JSON list of C-alpha atoms in Angstrom, two decimals:
[
{"chain": "A", "resi": 1, "resn": "MET", "atom": "CA", "xyz": [134.07, 66.84, 321.81]},
{"chain": "A", "resi": 2, "resn": "CYS", "atom": "CA", "xyz": [137.15, 68.62, 323.01]},
{"chain": "A", "resi": 3, "resn": "LEU", "atom": "CA", "xyz": [138.88, 70.82, 320.41]},
{"chain": "A", "resi": 4, "resn": "VAL", "atom": "CA", "xyz": [142.03, 70.94, 322.48]},
{"chain": "A", "resi": 5, "resn": "SER", "atom": "CA", "xyz": [142.95, 67.30, 321.99]},
{"chain": "A", "resi": 6, "resn": "ILE", "atom": "CA", "xyz": [141.59, 66.49, 318.52]},
{"chain": "A", "resi": 7, "resn": "SER", "atom": "CA", "xyz": [142.13, 67.81, 315.05]},
{"chain": "A", "resi": 8, "resn": "MET", "atom": "CA", "xyz": [139.37, 69.66, 313.26]},
{"chain": "A", "resi": 9, "resn": "THR", "atom": "CA", "xyz": [137.08, 67.60, 311.01]},
{"chain": "A", "resi": 10, "resn": "ARG", "atom": "CA", "xyz": [135.81, 68.89, 307.68]},
{"chain": "A", "resi": 11, "resn": "THR", "atom": "CA", "xyz": [132.31, 69.13, 309.14]},
{"chain": "A", "resi": 12, "resn": "GLN", "atom": "CA", "xyz": [133.56, 71.28, 312.01]},
{"chain": "A", "resi": 13, "resn": "PHE", "atom": "CA", "xyz": [135.58, 73.34, 309.54]},
{"chain": "A", "resi": 14, "resn": "LYS", "atom": "CA", "xyz": [132.49, 74.01, 307.43]},
{"chain": "A", "resi": 15, "resn": "ILE", "atom": "CA", "xyz": [130.51, 75.24, 310.43]},
{"chain": "A", "resi": 16, "resn": "ILE", "atom": "CA", "xyz": [133.28, 77.64, 311.45]},
{"chain": "A", "resi": 17, "resn": "ALA", "atom": "CA", "xyz": [134.05, 78.74, 307.88]},
{"chain": "A", "resi": 18, "resn": "GLN", "atom": "CA", "xyz": [130.41, 79.60, 307.18]},
{"chain": "A", "resi": 19, "resn": "ARG", "atom": "CA", "xyz": [130.51, 81.98, 310.11]},
{"chain": "A", "resi": 20, "resn": "ILE", "atom": "CA", "xyz": [133.75, 83.76, 309.23]},
{"chain": "A", "resi": 21, "resn": "PHE", "atom": "CA", "xyz": [133.90, 83.77, 305.40]},
{"chain": "A", "resi": 22, "resn": "LYS", "atom": "CA", "xyz": [131.28, 85.38, 303.16]},
{"chain": "A", "resi": 23, "resn": "SER", "atom": "CA", "xyz": [132.31, 83.78, 299.89]},
{"chain": "A", "resi": 24, "resn": "GLU", "atom": "CA", "xyz": [131.85, 80.09, 299.13]},
{"chain": "A", "resi": 25, "resn": "ASN", "atom": "CA", "xyz": [135.02, 80.26, 296.98]},
{"chain": "A", "resi": 26, "resn": "GLN", "atom": "CA", "xyz": [136.96, 81.50, 299.99]},
{"chain": "A", "resi": 27, "resn": "ARG", "atom": "CA", "xyz": [135.60, 78.72, 302.20]},
{"chain": "A", "resi": 28, "resn": "VAL", "atom": "CA", "xyz": [136.46, 76.02, 299.65]},
{"chain": "A", "resi": 29, "resn": "ALA", "atom": "CA", "xyz": [139.90, 77.50, 299.04]},
{"chain": "A", "resi": 30, "resn": "VAL", "atom": "CA", "xyz": [140.76, 77.66, 302.75]},
{"chain": "A", "resi": 31, "resn": "GLU", "atom": "CA", "xyz": [139.52, 74.09, 303.13]},
{"chain": "A", "resi": 32, "resn": "ALA", "atom": "CA", "xyz": [141.85, 72.99, 300.31]},
{"chain": "A", "resi": 33, "resn": "VAL", "atom": "CA", "xyz": [144.81, 74.64, 302.05]},
{"chain": "A", "resi": 34, "resn": "ILE", "atom": "CA", "xyz": [143.98, 73.24, 305.50]},
{"chain": "A", "resi": 35, "resn": "PHE", "atom": "CA", "xyz": [142.95, 69.69, 304.54]},
{"chain": "A", "resi": 36, "resn": "ASP", "atom": "CA", "xyz": [144.43, 68.98, 301.10]},
{"chain": "A", "resi": 37, "resn": "GLY", "atom": "CA", "xyz": [147.81, 70.66, 301.48]},
{"chain": "A", "resi": 38, "resn": "LEU", "atom": "CA", "xyz": [147.45, 73.13, 298.60]},
{"chain": "A", "resi": 39, "resn": "SER", "atom": "CA", "xyz": [149.56, 76.25, 298.84]},
{"chain": "A", "resi": 40, "resn": "SER", "atom": "CA", "xyz": [147.67, 79.50, 299.30]},
{"chain": "A", "resi": 41, "resn": "TYR", "atom": "CA", "xyz": [148.94, 80.63, 295.90]},
{"chain": "A", "resi": 42, "resn": "GLU", "atom": "CA", "xyz": [147.68, 77.50, 294.10]},
{"chain": "A", "resi": 43, "resn": "ALA", "atom": "CA", "xyz": [144.31, 77.61, 295.88]},
{"chain": "A", "resi": 44, "resn": "GLU", "atom": "CA", "xyz": [143.88, 81.31, 294.97]},
{"chain": "A", "resi": 45, "resn": "LYS", "atom": "CA", "xyz": [144.35, 80.46, 291.31]},
{"chain": "A", "resi": 46, "resn": "ARG", "atom": "CA", "xyz": [142.22, 77.32, 291.38]},
{"chain": "A", "resi": 47, "resn": "PHE", "atom": "CA", "xyz": [139.27, 78.85, 293.23]},
{"chain": "A", "resi": 48, "resn": "GLU", "atom": "CA", "xyz": [139.51, 82.37, 291.78]},
{"chain": "A", "resi": 49, "resn": "VAL", "atom": "CA", "xyz": [140.16, 84.11, 295.09]},
{"chain": "A", "resi": 50, "resn": "PRO", "atom": "CA", "xyz": [141.84, 87.54, 294.84]},
{"chain": "A", "resi": 51, "resn": "LYS", "atom": "CA", "xyz": [145.61, 87.47, 295.25]},
{"chain": "A", "resi": 52, "resn": "GLY", "atom": "CA", "xyz": [146.74, 87.78, 298.87]},
{"chain": "A", "resi": 53, "resn": "THR", "atom": "CA", "xyz": [143.29, 87.09, 300.28]},
{"chain": "A", "resi": 54, "resn": "LEU", "atom": "CA", "xyz": [143.77, 83.42, 301.01]},
{"chain": "A", "resi": 55, "resn": "SER", "atom": "CA", "xyz": [146.83, 83.73, 303.23]},
{"chain": "A", "resi": 56, "resn": "ARG", "atom": "CA", "xyz": [144.89, 86.23, 305.31]},
{"chain": "A", "resi": 57, "resn": "ASN", "atom": "CA", "xyz": [141.85, 83.92, 305.42]},
{"chain": "A", "resi": 58, "resn": "VAL", "atom": "CA", "xyz": [143.89, 80.88, 306.45]},
{"chain": "A", "resi": 59, "resn": "ARG", "atom": "CA", "xyz": [145.44, 82.95, 309.24]},
{"chain": "A", "resi": 60, "resn": "LYS", "atom": "CA", "xyz": [141.95, 84.15, 310.26]},
{"chain": "A", "resi": 61, "resn": "TYR", "atom": "CA", "xyz": [140.70, 80.55, 310.42]},
{"chain": "A", "resi": 62, "resn": "LYS", "atom": "CA", "xyz": [143.71, 79.40, 312.47]},
{"chain": "A", "resi": 63, "resn": "ASN", "atom": "CA", "xyz": [143.22, 82.32, 314.87]},
{"chain": "A", "resi": 64, "resn": "GLU", "atom": "CA", "xyz": [139.57, 81.31, 315.28]},
{"chain": "A", "resi": 65, "resn": "ILE", "atom": "CA", "xyz": [140.62, 77.73, 316.10]},
{"chain": "A", "resi": 66, "resn": "ASP", "atom": "CA", "xyz": [143.16, 78.98, 318.65]},
{"chain": "A", "resi": 67, "resn": "TYR", "atom": "CA", "xyz": [140.43, 81.11, 320.23]},
{"chain": "A", "resi": 68, "resn": "LEU", "atom": "CA", "xyz": [138.03, 78.16, 320.41]},
{"chain": "A", "resi": 69, "resn": "LYS", "atom": "CA", "xyz": [140.72, 76.02, 322.02]},
{"chain": "A", "resi": 70, "resn": "THR", "atom": "CA", "xyz": [141.22, 78.63, 324.75]},
{"chain": "A", "resi": 71, "resn": "VAL", "atom": "CA", "xyz": [137.47, 78.79, 325.35]},
{"chain": "A", "resi": 72, "resn": "VAL", "atom": "CA", "xyz": [137.20, 75.02, 325.65]},
{"chain": "A", "resi": 73, "resn": "ALA", "atom": "CA", "xyz": [140.23, 74.84, 327.92]},
{"chain": "A", "resi": 74, "resn": "ALA", "atom": "CA", "xyz": [138.89, 77.54, 330.28]}
]
């Protein structure tokens, strides 16, 4: 499958998230922001992630996806 032309599935997300996030709460919270449209603030409260952490984690995930797209496109 080519990451450049398709959107990320939840299964693909889980594989990537397991590699880059230590905490299950962080993985679930980032998933809620990416796939369910929760704000970072709401997801931090709902999943008990420390304040400010989730915005950084969402950015980290998006950077990882951008990197993977460049690898696939090379």
